[in-house]
């Protein structure tokens, strides 16, 4: 698998995980995705997949948890 495929897969799975974390109000789940994103930024900081996930995570971190 090439690097772009890996980034696209990380964005896809990261987005799905973010959907689940938001659905259940899991601040911990949102925070754990920050670790995935840090690795993506080290590998390819300017890749479109990285930028899109950065934006999604920023929005998720701004929303209050549903507890």
N, CA, C and O atoms as a DFTB+ gen file, in Angstrom:
268 C
 N C O
     1  1       0.858      -1.177       0.000
     2  2       0.000       0.000       0.000
     3  2       0.903       1.238       0.000
     4  3       1.885       1.294       0.740
     5  1       0.571       2.218      -0.822
     6  2       1.403       3.422      -0.876
     7  2       0.999       4.389       0.229
     8  3      -0.038       4.230       0.873
     9  1       1.839       5.386       0.428
    10  2       1.608       6.356       1.502
    11  2       0.253       7.041       1.351
    12  3      -0.450       7.240       2.341
    13  1      -0.126       7.405       0.114
    14  2      -1.420       8.073      -0.099
    15  2      -2.569       7.160       0.300
    16  3      -3.539       7.612       0.909
    17  1      -2.468       5.890      -0.035
    18  2      -3.507       4.938       0.366
    19  2      -3.600       4.851       1.883
    20  3      -4.698       4.787       2.437
    21  1      -2.454       4.848       2.556
    22  2      -2.433       4.805       4.019
    23  2      -3.099       6.044       4.604
    24  3      -3.879       5.944       5.551
    25  1      -2.791       7.209       4.043
    26  2      -3.386       8.449       4.532
    27  2      -4.888       8.467       4.299
    28  3      -5.653       8.884       5.169
    29  1      -5.303       8.020       3.135
    30  2      -6.738       7.978       2.843
    31  2      -7.460       7.020       3.789
    32  3      -8.554       7.321       4.267
    33  1      -6.850       5.874       4.057
    34  2      -7.448       4.912       4.990
    35  2      -7.508       5.508       6.397
    36  3      -8.512       5.353       7.092
    37  1      -6.449       6.182       6.817
    38  2      -6.439       6.804       8.146
    39  2      -7.523       7.869       8.248
    40  3      -8.175       7.997       9.285
    41  1      -7.717       8.628       7.180
    42  2      -8.773       9.646       7.195
    43  2     -10.142       8.980       7.286
    44  3     -10.996       9.413       8.060
    45  1     -10.348       7.936       6.503
    46  2     -11.631       7.241       6.504
    47  2     -11.942       6.652       7.876
    48  3     -13.004       6.901       8.446
    49  1     -11.006       5.872       8.393
    50  2     -11.231       5.227       9.693
    51  2     -11.256       6.251      10.827
    52  3     -12.028       6.113      11.776
    53  1     -10.412       7.274      10.725
    54  2     -10.426       8.329      11.731
    55  2     -11.757       9.060      11.747
    56  3     -12.290       9.373      12.811
    57  1     -12.292       9.331      10.561
    58  2     -13.600       9.984      10.477
    59  2     -14.694       9.123      11.062
    60  3     -15.576       9.627      11.756
    61  1     -14.649       7.820      10.791
    62  2     -15.647       6.915      11.359
    63  2     -15.527       6.852      12.882
    64  3     -16.535       6.862      13.589
    65  1     -14.314       6.788      13.372
    66  2     -14.095       6.759      14.822
    67  2     -14.579       8.061      15.460
    68  3     -15.143       8.057      16.554
    69  1     -14.351       9.171      14.761
    70  2     -14.800      10.460      15.266
    71  2     -16.326      10.516      15.310
    72  3     -16.900      11.058      16.255
    73  1     -16.982       9.961      14.298
    74  2     -18.447       9.899      14.297
    75  2     -18.956       9.141      15.517
    76  3     -19.890       9.584      16.186
    77  1     -18.342       8.001      15.803
    78  2     -18.761       7.183      16.947
    79  2     -18.485       7.922      18.258
    80  3     -19.335       7.954      19.149
    81  1     -17.296       8.513      18.372
    82  2     -16.948       9.244      19.594
    83  2     -17.930      10.384      19.844
    84  3     -18.346      10.613      20.979
    85  1     -18.297      11.093      18.785
    86  2     -19.248      12.194      18.947
    87  2     -20.639      11.676      19.284
    88  3     -21.339      12.258      20.113
    89  1     -21.037      10.587      18.646
    90  2     -22.361      10.018      18.895
    91  2     -22.529       9.633      20.363
    92  3     -23.605       9.805      20.936
    93  1     -21.463       9.113      20.965
    94  2     -21.529       8.673      22.355
    95  2     -20.969       9.701      23.335
    96  3     -20.864       9.427      24.531
    97  1     -20.611      10.874      22.836
    98  2     -20.108      11.924      23.716
    99  2     -18.803      11.563      24.387
   100  3     -18.587      11.900      25.551
   101  1     -17.927      10.877      23.664
   102  2     -16.676      10.402      24.243
   103  2     -15.534      11.386      24.000
   104  3     -14.925      11.398      22.931
   105  1     -15.258      12.199      24.997
   106  2     -14.134      13.128      24.896
   107  2     -12.823      12.350      24.777
   108  3     -11.898      12.790      24.094
   109  1     -12.744      11.207      25.432
   110  2     -11.546      10.370      25.368
   111  2     -11.332       9.856      23.935
   112  3     -10.205       9.843      23.440
   113  1     -12.404       9.439      23.284
   114  2     -12.303       8.967      21.903
   115  2     -11.815      10.057      20.974
   116  3     -10.980       9.809      20.104
   117  1     -12.328      11.263      21.151
   118  2     -11.885      12.399      20.342
   119  2     -10.412      12.674      20.613
   120  3      -9.647      12.923      19.681
   121  1     -10.011      12.632      21.870
   122  2      -8.611      12.893      22.229
   123  2      -7.672      11.842      21.633
   124  3      -6.575      12.175      21.185
   125  1      -8.094      10.584      21.625
   126  2      -7.241       9.518      21.073
   127  2      -6.999       9.718      19.590
   128  3      -5.936       9.365      19.079
   129  1      -7.965      10.274      18.902
   130  2      -7.769      10.556      17.480
   131  2      -6.711      11.627      17.263
   132  3      -6.102      11.704      16.196
   133  1      -6.499      12.446      18.273
   134  2      -5.416      13.435      18.195
   135  2      -4.067      12.757      18.007
   136  3      -3.203      13.287      17.310
   137  1      -3.874      11.597      18.615
   138  2      -2.628      10.844      18.456
   139  2      -2.448      10.354      17.027
   140  3      -1.350      10.420      16.475
   141  1      -3.522       9.866      16.436
   142  2      -3.466       9.423      15.036
   143  2      -3.107      10.608      14.151
   144  3      -2.278      10.502      13.248
   145  1      -3.736      11.716      14.422
   146  2      -3.505      12.908      13.619
   147  2      -2.076      13.421      13.756
   148  3      -1.494      13.892      12.779
   149  1      -1.512      13.339      14.940
   150  2      -0.112      13.761      15.117
   151  2       0.815      12.935      14.238
   152  3       1.757      13.464      13.648
   153  1       0.549      11.649      14.152
   154  2       1.374      10.794      13.287
   155  2       1.175      11.141      11.818
   156  3       2.132      11.162      11.044
   157  1      -0.056      11.408      11.442
   158  2      -0.319      11.798      10.054
   159  2       0.407      13.096       9.720
   160  3       0.953      13.245       8.627
   161  1       0.409      14.028      10.662
   162  2       1.075      15.310      10.420
   163  2       2.585      15.147      10.294
   164  3       3.224      15.898       9.557
   165  1       3.169      14.176      11.005
   166  2       4.609      13.927      10.873
   167  2       4.937      13.357       9.499
   168  3       5.940      13.720       8.883
   169  1       4.081      12.465       9.034
   170  2       4.325      11.788       7.764
   171  2       4.033      12.697       6.574
   172  3       4.836      12.789       5.646
   173  1       2.887      13.365       6.604
   174  2       2.458      14.158       5.452
   175  2       1.604      15.336       5.911
   176  3       0.379      15.303       5.792
   177  1       2.241      16.364       6.429
   178  2       1.490      17.480       7.006
   179  2       0.620      18.245       6.010
   180  3      -0.393      18.827       6.397
   181  1       0.998      18.250       4.750
   182  2       0.259      19.026       3.760
   183  2      -0.673      18.193       2.888
   184  3      -1.277      18.717       1.952
   185  1      -0.796      16.916       3.181
   186  2      -1.669      16.049       2.392
   187  2      -3.126      16.443       2.616
   188  3      -3.506      16.793       3.733
   189  1      -3.939      16.390       1.569
   190  2      -5.357      16.741       1.730
   191  2      -6.063      15.910       2.802
   192  3      -6.884      16.443       3.548
   193  1      -5.759      14.623       2.889
   194  2      -6.391      13.773       3.907
   195  2      -6.043      14.260       5.306
   196  3      -6.902      14.269       6.187
   197  1      -4.807      14.660       5.519
   198  2      -4.382      15.172       6.827
   199  2      -5.120      16.460       7.142
   200  3      -5.632      16.627       8.249
   201  1      -5.179      17.366       6.187
   202  2      -5.842      18.661       6.418
   203  2      -7.325      18.489       6.720
   204  3      -7.869      19.170       7.589
   205  1      -7.977      17.581       6.002
   206  2      -9.415      17.369       6.243
   207  2      -9.662      16.808       7.639
   208  3     -10.588      17.237       8.328
   209  1      -8.840      15.855       8.053
   210  2      -9.025      15.276       9.391
   211  2      -8.683      16.291      10.474
   212  3      -9.311      16.296      11.533
   213  1      -7.697      17.149      10.228
   214  2      -7.374      18.227      11.173
   215  2      -8.611      19.088      11.406
   216  3      -8.954      19.398      12.547
   217  1      -9.276      19.472      10.324
   218  2     -10.449      20.332      10.446
   219  2     -11.585      19.638      11.185
   220  3     -12.247      20.248      12.024
   221  1     -11.811      18.369      10.876
   222  2     -12.864      17.627      11.567
   223  2     -12.583      17.511      13.054
   224  3     -13.480      17.661      13.882
   225  1     -11.313      17.240      13.386
   226  2     -10.964      17.086      14.790
   227  2     -11.089      18.418      15.529
   228  3     -11.544      18.450      16.673
   229  1     -10.694      19.502      14.892
   230  2     -10.851      20.825      15.521
   231  2     -12.307      21.098      15.851
   232  3     -12.624      21.563      16.946
   233  1     -13.192      20.811      14.906
   234  2     -14.619      21.033      15.149
   235  2     -15.131      20.147      16.282
   236  3     -15.896      20.599      17.134
   237  1     -14.708      18.891      16.288
   238  2     -15.149      17.976      17.339
   239  2     -14.660      18.429      18.716
   240  3     -15.375      18.284      19.708
   241  1     -13.465      18.968      18.777
   242  2     -12.912      19.409      20.065
   243  2     -13.611      20.656      20.569
   244  3     -13.576      20.937      21.767
   245  1     -14.236      21.401      19.693
   246  2     -14.938      22.619      20.094
   247  2     -16.337      22.339      20.626
   248  3     -16.916      23.162      21.335
   249  1     -16.876      21.169      20.281
   250  2     -18.230      20.806      20.735
   251  2     -18.154      20.236      22.148
   252  3     -17.224      19.507      22.491
   253  1     -19.148      20.581      22.955
   254  2     -19.179      19.993      24.302
   255  2     -19.526      18.504      24.218
   256  3     -20.267      18.079      23.331
   257  1     -18.994      17.737      25.130
   258  2     -19.307      16.303      25.199
   259  2     -20.745      16.122      25.638
   260  3     -21.256      16.915      26.429
   261  1     -21.398      15.100      25.140
   262  2     -22.797      14.806      25.486
   263  2     -22.862      13.831      26.639
   264  3     -23.024      12.631      26.420
   265  1     -22.741      14.310      27.847
   266  2     -22.798      13.414      29.009
   267  2     -24.077      13.614      29.753
   268  3     -24.313      12.951      30.763
